[in-house]
Coordinates of C-alpha atoms and ligand atoms in Angstrom, one line a residue:
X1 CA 65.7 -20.2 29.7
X2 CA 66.5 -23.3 27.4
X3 CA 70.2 -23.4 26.8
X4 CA 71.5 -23.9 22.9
X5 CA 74.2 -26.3 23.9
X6 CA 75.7 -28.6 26.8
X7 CA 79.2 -28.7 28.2
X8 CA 79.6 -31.6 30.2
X9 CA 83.3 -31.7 31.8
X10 CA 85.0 -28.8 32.8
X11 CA 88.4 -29.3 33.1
X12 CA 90.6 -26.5 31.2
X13 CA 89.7 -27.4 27.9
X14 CA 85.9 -27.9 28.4
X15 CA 85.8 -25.0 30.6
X16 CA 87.6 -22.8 28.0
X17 CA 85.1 -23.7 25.3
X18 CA 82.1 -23.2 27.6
X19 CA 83.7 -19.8 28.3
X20 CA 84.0 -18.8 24.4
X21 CA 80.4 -20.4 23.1
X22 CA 78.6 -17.8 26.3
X23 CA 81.0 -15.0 25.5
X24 CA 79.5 -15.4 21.6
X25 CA 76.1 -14.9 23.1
X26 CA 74.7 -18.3 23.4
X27 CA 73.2 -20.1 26.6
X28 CA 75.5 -22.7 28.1
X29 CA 74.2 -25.4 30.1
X30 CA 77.8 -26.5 32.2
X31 CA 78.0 -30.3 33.9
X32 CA 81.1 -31.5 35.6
X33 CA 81.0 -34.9 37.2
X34 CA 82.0 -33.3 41.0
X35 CA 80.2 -29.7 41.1
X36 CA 82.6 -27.9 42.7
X37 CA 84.1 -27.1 39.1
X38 CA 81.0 -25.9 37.6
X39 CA 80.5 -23.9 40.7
X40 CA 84.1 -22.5 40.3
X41 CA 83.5 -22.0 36.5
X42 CA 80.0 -19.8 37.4
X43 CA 81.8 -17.5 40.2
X44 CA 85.1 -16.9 38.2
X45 CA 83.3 -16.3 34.9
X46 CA 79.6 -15.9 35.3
X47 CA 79.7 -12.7 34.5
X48 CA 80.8 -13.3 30.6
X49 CA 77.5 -14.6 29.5
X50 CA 74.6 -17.1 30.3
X51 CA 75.5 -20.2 31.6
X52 CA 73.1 -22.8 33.6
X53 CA 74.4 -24.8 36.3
X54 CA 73.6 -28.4 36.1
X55 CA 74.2 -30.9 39.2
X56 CA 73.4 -33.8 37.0
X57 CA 73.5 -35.3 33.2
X58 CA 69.6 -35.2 33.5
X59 CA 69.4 -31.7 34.6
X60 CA 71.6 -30.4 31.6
X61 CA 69.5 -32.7 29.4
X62 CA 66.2 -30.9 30.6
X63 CA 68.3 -27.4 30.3
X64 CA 68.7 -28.0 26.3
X65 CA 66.4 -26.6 23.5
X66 CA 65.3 -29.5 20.7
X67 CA 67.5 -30.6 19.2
X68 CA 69.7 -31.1 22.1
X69 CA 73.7 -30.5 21.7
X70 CA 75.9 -31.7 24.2
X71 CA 79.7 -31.3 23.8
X72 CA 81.8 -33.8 25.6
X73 CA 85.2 -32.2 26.6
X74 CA 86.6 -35.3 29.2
X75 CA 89.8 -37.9 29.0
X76 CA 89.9 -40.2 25.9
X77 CA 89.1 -43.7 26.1
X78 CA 86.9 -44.8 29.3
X79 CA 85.5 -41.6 30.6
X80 CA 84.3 -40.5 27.1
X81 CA 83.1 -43.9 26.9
X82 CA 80.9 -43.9 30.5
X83 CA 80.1 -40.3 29.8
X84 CA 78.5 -41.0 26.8
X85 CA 76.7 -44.5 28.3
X86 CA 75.6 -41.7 31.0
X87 CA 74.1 -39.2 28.5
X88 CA 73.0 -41.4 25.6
X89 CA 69.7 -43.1 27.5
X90 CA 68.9 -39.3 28.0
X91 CA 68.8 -38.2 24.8
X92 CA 66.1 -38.7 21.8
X93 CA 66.6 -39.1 18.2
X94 CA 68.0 -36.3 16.7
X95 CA 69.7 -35.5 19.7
X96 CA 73.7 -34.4 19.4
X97 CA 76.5 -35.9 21.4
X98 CA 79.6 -34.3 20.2
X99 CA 82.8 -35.5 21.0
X100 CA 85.7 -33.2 21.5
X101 CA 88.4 -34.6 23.1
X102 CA 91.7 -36.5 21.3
X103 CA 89.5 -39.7 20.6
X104 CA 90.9 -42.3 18.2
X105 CA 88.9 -42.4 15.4
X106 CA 88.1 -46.2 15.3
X107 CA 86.8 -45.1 18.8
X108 CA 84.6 -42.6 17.1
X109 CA 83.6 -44.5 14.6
X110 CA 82.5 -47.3 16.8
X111 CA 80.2 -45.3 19.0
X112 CA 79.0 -42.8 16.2
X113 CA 77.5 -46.5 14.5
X114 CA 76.4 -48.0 18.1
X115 CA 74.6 -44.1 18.4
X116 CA 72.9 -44.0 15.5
X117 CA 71.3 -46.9 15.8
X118 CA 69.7 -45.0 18.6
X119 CA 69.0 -41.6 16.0
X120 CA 71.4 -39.9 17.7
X121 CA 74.1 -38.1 16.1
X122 CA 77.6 -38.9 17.2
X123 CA 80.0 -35.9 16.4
X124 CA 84.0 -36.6 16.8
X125 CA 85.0 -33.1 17.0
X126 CA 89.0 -32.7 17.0
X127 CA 90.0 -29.5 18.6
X128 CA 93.1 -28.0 18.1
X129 CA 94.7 -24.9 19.8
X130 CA 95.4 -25.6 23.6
X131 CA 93.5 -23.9 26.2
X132 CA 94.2 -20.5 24.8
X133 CA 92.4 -21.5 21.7
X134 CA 89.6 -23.1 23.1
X135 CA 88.8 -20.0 25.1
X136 CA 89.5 -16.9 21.9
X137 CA 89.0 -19.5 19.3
X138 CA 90.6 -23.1 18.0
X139 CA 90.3 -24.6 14.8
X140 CA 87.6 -27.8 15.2
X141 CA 87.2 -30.4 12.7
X142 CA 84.2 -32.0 13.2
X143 CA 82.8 -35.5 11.7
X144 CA 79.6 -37.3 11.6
X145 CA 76.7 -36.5 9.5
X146 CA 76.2 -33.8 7.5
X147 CA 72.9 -33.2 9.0
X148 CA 74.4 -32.9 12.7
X149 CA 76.3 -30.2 11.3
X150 CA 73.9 -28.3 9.7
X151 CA 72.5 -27.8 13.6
X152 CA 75.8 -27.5 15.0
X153 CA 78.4 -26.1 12.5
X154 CA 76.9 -22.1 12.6
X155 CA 77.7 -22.2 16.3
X156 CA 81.0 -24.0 16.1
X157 CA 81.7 -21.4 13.3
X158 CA 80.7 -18.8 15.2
X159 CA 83.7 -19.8 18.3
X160 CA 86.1 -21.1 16.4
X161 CA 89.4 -18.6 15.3
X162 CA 89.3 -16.6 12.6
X163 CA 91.8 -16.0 9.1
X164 CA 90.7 -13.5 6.5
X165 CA 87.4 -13.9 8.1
X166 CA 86.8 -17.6 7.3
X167 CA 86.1 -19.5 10.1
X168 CA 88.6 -22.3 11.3
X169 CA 86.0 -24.8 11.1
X170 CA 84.5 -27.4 8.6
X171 CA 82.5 -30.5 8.0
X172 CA 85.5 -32.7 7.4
X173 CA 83.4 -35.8 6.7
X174 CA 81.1 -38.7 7.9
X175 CA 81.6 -40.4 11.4
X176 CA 85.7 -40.6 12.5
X177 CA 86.9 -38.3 9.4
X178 CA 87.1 -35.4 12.4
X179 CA 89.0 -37.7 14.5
X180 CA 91.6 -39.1 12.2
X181 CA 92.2 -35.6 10.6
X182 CA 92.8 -34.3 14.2
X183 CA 94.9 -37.4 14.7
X184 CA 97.2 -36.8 11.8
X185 CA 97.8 -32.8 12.9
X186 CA 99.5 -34.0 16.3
X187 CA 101.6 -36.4 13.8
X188 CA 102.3 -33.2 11.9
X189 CA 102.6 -31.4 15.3
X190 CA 105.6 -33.7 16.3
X191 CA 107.4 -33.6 13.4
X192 CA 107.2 -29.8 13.4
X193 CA 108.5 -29.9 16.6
X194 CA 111.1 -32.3 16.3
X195 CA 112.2 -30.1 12.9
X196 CA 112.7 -27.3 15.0
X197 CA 114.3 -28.8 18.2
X198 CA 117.1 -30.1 15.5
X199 CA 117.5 -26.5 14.0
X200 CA 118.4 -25.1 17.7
X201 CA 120.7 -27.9 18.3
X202 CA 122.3 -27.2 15.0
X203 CA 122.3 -23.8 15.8
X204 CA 123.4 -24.0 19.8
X205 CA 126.0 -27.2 18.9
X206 CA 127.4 -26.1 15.9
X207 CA 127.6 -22.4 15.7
X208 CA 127.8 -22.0 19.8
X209 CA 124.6 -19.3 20.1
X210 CA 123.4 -19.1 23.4
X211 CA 119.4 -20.0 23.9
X212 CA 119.0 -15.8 24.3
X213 CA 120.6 -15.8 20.7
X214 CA 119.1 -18.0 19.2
X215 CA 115.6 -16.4 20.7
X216 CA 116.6 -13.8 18.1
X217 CA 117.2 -16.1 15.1
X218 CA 113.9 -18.1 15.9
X219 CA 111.5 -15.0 16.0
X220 CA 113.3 -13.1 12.6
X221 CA 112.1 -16.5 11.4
X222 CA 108.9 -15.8 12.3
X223 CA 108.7 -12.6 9.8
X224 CA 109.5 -14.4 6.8
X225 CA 108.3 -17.8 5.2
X226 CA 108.9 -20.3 8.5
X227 CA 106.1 -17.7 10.0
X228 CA 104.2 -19.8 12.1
X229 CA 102.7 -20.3 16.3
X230 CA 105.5 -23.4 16.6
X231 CA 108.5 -21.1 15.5
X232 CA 106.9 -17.8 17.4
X233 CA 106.8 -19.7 20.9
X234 CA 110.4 -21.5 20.4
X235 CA 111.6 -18.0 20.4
X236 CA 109.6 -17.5 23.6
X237 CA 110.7 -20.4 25.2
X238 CA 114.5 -19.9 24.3
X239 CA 114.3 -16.3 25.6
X240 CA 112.6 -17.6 29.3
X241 CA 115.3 -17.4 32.0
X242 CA 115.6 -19.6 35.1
X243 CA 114.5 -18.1 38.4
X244 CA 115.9 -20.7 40.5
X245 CA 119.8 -20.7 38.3
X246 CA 119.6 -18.0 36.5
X247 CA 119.9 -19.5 33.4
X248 CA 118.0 -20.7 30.1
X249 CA 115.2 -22.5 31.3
X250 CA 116.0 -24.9 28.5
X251 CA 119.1 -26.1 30.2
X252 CA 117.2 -27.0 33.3
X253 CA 114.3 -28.9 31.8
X254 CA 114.6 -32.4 32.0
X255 CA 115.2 -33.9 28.1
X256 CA 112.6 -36.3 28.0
X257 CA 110.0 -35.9 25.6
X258 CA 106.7 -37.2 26.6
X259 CA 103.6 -38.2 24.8
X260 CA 99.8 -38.4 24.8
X261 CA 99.4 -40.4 22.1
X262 CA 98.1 -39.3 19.3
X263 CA 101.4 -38.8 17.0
X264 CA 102.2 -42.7 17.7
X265 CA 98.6 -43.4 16.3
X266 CA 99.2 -41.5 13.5
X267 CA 102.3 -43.5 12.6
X268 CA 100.5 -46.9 13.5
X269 CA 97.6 -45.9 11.5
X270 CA 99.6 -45.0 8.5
X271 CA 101.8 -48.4 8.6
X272 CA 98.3 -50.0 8.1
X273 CA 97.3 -47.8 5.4
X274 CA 100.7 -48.1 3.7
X275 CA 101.6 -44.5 4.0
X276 CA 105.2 -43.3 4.2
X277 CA 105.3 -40.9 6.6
X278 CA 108.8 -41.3 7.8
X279 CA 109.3 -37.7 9.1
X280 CA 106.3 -38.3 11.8
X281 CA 107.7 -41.4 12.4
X282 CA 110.8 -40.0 13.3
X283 CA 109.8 -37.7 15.6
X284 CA 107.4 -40.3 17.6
X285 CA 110.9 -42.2 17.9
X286 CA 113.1 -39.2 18.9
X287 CA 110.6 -38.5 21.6
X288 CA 110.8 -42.3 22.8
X289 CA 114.5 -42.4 22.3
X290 CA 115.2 -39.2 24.7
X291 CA 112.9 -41.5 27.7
X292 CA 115.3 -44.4 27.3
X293 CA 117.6 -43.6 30.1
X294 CA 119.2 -47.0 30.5
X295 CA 120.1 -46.9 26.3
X296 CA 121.6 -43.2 26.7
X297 CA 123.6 -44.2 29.8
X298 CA 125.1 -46.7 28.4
X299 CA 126.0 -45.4 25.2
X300 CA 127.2 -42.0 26.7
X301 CA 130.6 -42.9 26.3
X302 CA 131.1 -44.2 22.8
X303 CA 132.9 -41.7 20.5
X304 CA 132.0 -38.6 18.7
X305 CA 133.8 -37.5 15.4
X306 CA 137.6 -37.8 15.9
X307 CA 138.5 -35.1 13.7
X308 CA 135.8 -31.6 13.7
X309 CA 137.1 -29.2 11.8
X310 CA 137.7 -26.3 13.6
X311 CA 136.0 -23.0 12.3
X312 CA 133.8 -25.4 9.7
X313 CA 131.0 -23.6 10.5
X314 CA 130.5 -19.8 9.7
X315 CA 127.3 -17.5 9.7
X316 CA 125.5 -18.7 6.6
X317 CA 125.0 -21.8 8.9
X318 CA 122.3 -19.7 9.8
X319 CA 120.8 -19.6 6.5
X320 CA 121.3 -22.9 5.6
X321 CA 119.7 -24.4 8.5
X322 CA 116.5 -21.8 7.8
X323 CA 115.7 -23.2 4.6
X324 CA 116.3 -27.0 5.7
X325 CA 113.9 -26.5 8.2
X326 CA 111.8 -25.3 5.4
X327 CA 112.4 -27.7 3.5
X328 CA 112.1 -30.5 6.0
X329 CA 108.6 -29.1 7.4
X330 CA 107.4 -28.9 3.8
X331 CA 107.9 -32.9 3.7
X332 CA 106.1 -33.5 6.9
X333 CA 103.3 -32.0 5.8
X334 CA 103.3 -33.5 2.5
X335 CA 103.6 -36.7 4.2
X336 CA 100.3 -35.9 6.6
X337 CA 98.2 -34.7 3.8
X338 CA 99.1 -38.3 2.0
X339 CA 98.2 -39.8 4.8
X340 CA 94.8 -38.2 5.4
X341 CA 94.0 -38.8 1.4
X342 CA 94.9 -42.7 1.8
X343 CA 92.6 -42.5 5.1
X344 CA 89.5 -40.3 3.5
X345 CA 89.9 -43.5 0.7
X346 CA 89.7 -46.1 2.7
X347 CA 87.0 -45.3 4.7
X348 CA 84.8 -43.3 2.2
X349 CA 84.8 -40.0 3.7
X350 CA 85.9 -37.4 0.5
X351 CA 88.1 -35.1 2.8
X352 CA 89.0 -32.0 1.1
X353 CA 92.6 -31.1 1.7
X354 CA 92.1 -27.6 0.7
X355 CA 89.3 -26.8 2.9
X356 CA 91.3 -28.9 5.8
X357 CA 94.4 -26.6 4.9
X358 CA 92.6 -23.6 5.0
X359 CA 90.9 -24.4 8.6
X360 CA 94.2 -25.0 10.0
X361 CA 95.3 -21.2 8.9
X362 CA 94.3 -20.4 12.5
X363 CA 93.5 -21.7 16.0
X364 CA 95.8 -24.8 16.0
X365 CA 99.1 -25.7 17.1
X366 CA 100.2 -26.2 13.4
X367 CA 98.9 -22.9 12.2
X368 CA 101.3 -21.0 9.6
X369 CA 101.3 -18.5 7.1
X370 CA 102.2 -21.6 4.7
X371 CA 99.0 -23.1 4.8
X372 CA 97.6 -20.9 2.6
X373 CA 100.3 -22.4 0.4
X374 CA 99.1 -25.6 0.4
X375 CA 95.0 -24.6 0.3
X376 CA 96.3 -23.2 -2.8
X377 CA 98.2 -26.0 -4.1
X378 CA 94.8 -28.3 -3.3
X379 CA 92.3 -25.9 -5.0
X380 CA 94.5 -25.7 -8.2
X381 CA 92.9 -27.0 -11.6
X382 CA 95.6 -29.4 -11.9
X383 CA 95.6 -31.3 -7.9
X384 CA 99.1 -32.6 -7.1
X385 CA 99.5 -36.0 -6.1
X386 CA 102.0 -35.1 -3.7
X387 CA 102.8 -31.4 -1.9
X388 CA 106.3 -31.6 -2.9
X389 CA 105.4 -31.6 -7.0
X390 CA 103.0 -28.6 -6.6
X391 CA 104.9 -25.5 -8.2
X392 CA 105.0 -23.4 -5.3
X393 CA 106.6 -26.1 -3.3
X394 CA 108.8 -27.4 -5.7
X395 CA 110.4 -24.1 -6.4
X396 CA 110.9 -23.6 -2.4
X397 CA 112.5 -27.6 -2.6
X398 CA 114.6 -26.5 -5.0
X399 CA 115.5 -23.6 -3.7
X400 CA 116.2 -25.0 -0.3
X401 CA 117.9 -28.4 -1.2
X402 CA 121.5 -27.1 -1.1
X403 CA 121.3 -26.0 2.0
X404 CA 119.3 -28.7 2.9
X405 CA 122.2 -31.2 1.8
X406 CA 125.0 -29.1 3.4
X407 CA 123.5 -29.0 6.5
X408 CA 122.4 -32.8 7.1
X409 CA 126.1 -33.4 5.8
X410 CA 127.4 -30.8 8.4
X411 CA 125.0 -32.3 11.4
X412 CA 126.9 -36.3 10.3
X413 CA 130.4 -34.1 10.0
X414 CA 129.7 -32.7 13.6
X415 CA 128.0 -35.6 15.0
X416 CA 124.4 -33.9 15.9
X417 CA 121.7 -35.9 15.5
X418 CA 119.3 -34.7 13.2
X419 CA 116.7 -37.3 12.4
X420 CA 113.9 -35.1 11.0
X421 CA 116.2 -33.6 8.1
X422 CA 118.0 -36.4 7.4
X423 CA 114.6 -38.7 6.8
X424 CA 112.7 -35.7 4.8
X425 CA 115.9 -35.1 2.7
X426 CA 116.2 -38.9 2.2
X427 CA 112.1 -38.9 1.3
X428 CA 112.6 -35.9 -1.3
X429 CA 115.6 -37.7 -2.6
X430 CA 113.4 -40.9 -3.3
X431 CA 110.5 -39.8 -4.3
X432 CA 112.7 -38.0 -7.3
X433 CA 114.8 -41.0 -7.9
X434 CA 114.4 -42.3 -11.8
X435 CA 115.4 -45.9 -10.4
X436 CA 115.5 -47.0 -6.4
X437 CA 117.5 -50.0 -4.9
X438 CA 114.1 -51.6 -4.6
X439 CA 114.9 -53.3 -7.8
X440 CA 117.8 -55.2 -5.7
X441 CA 115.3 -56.2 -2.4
X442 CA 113.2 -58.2 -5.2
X443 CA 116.1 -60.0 -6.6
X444 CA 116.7 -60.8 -2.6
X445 CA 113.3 -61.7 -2.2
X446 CA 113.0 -64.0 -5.1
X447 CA 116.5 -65.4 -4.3
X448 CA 115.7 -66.7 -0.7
X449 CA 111.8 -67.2 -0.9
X450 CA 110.7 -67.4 -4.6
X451 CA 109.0 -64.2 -3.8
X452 CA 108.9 -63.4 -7.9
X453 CA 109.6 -60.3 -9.5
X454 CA 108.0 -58.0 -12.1
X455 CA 110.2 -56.7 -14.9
X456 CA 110.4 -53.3 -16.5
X457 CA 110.2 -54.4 -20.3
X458 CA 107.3 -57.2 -20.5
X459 CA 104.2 -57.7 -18.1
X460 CA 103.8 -60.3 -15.6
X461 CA 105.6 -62.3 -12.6
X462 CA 108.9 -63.8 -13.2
X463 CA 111.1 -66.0 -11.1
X464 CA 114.8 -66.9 -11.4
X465 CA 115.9 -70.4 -10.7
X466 CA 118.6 -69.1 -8.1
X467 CA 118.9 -72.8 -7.2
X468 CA 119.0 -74.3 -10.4
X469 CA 120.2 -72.7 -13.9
X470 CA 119.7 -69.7 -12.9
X471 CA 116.8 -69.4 -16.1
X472 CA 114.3 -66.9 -15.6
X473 CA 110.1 -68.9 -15.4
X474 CA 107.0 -66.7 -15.7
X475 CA 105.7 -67.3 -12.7
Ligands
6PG501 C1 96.3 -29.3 20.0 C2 97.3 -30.2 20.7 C3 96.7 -30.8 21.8 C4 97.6 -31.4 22.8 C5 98.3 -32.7 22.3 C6 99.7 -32.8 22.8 O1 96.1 -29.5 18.8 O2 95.8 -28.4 20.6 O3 97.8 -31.1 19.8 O4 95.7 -31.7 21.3 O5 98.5 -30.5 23.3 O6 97.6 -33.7 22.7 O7 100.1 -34.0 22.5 P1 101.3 -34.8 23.3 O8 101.0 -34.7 24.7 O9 101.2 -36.2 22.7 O10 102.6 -34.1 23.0

């Protein structure tokens, strides 16, 4: 039998898609670098469809019907790079190598051009939704040309998770497009995160709930507007007990955040393009700040507010902290969604933010019921320029922002670091300003550099002669 597609590396993720594309029916040539894996993957789950056992790259190549599709699932960086100089003197024009691993997308785009001058189509494929995703269905946003995913998109369709019967899966745009919007939902990923780490620690420092409690809070959250996978497994997490103390498992795991990667790209990426995105920024440094042992240690013992009012905080905390984690998440995505705009811009790739909403309904880490928000917002006659202007959102800002105020007000009062509310409430805050300070930090620049200014009333570039008269020049 031919196979319909390759998988070559089996680790969880590769496996787990390998797993769902035989269980949908198709043939499934497997490849892993040391055997043993694919023999392990044919024993444990041979029974759930038709797989072919391949020993080597050339053997899955000979296993694959024309046009050949092979889907890369191994490390970014170096081994996607070596598995693809394994695979790529295999294939023949028309031949796909798809990508699906947490690639950066300059990385993608450099091989999808060094591949095509071969005819082969290079496919950056982000997939989002863990291993449990990969195996009952992610959300995949594939790149690369439109005429790789006319042979590849029915069967990525047909694996991918499902909302309302749409597929979680889309042609997102030409070579890295896939990549980069992947990219930029781990940015929104962390911030999400970081949102709702802050909204415990309100809730645990301020109001004194236990982890068990707030277990309670986190999943009525999940019935309302907040519904979403992120809030659903915080209550999970919250509500998980310590075998060894007895206690929250929270309290015993070490607070360190670690990283992979990808939301520090994001934030790199979007200095280059310009793009404030301040609340995933944030939460790429709240992550590195909680490594930095030395720094905590040695500021452990500088003061905390001298004066808390006792009692200060009642039950509508509660509330309050709801909707400016609402509020807060609504910025963050706002902020991703700009950035994946200025990127589809620069690099010519025509991204359609609603589609991309409506893919990430279901299957990834990010998926919530407030997606379909947003798909609306993006399919609207009128398209907003920002999130935070479309009507639904602004009536939910509005709506939210007293809360919002009293509780980054009550986190400074109480001394509880909340970076992610306080940097989305100072966003909303600017982007609504009729006049910013900026207006003073050209005055600076012209001051100390000659930097020149532009004026309000009259077009062109002025300088003042700080060091002189002090007469304004056209400059
Ligand atoms: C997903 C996840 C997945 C992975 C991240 C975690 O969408 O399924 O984002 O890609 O869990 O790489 O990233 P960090 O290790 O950087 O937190």
């Amino acid at each position: 039998t031919q196979a319909q597609i390759g998988v070559t590396g089996l680790a969880v993720m590769g496996a787990n898609l390998a797993r769902n594309l035989a269980r949908h029916g198709h043939t499934v040539a497997v490849h892993n670098r040391s055997h043993h894996r694919t023999k392990a993957l044919i024993e444990e789950h041979g029974h759930e469809g038709d797989f072919v056992a391949c020993e080597t790259p050339e053997e899955l190549v000979a296993a694959l019907e024309r046009p050949r599709r092979v889907l890369i699932m191994v490390k970014a960086g170096a081994p996607t790079d070596a598995v693809i100089e394994e695979f790529a003197p295999l294939l023949e024009p028309g031949d796909m190598l798809v990508d699906g691993g947490n690639a950066h997308f300059a990385d993608t785009r450099r091989r999808e051009a060094a591949l095509r001058e071969q005819g082969i189509h290079f496919v950056g494929a982000g997939v989002s939704g863990g291993e449990e995703g990969a195996l009952l269905g992610p959300s995949i946003m594939p790149g690369g040309s439109a005429e790789s995913y006319e042979a590849l998109g029915p069967m990525l369709e047909d694996i991918a998770a499902k909302v309302d019967g749409v597929p979680c899966c889309t042609h997102i745009g030409p070579d890295g497009a896939g990549h980069f919007v992947k990219m930029v939902h781990n940015g929104i990923e962390y911030a999400d995160m970081q949102l709702i780490a802050e909204a415990y620690d309100l809730l645990r420092q301020g109001l004194g709930r236990s982890p068990a409690e707030l277990a309670d809070v986190f999943a009525a959250w999940n019935e309302g507007e907040l519904s979403s996978y992120l809030i659903e497994i915080t209550a999970e997490v919250l509500r998980q007990v310590d075998a060894a103390t007895g206690g929250p498992l929270v309290d015993v795991i070490a607070d360190r955040a670690e990283q992979k990667g990808t939301g520090r790209w994001t934030v790199q990426i979007a200095l280059d393009l310009g793009v404030p995105v301040s609340g995933i920024a944030e939460a790429v440094f709240a992550r590195s700040l909680s490594g930095h042992a030395d720094l905590r240690a040695a500021a452990r013992g500088l003061p905390g507010p001298s004066r808390v009012p006792a009692g200060s905080v009642g039950e509508e905390f509660v509330e309050d902290v709801r909707r400016a984690l609402y509020a807060s998440k609504i910025v963050a995505y706002a902020q991703g969604f700009d950035q994946i705009g200025a990127g589809s811009a620069e690099y010519g790739w025509d991204v359609d933010p609603g589609a991309l909403a409506t893919i990430w309904r279901g299957g990834c880490i990010i998926r919530a019921v407030f997606l379909d928000r947003i798909r609306e917002a993006y399919e609207a006659e009128d398209k907003p320029v920002t999130l935070l202007a479309a009507p639904y959102f602004a009536e939910a800002l509005t709506l939210a922002q007293d809360s919002w105020r009293r509780v980054v007000a009550k986190a400074a009062e109480l001394g509880i670091p909340v970076p992610g509310f306080s940097t989305a409430l100072a966003y909303y805050d600017s982007l609504r300003a009729e006049r910013l300070p900026a207006a003073l930090i050209q005055g600076q620049r012209d001051f100390f550099g000659a930097h020149t200014y532009q004026r309000v009333d009259r077009e062109g570039s002025f300088h003042t002669l700080w060091s002189g008269d002090r007469t304004e020049v056209e400059a």
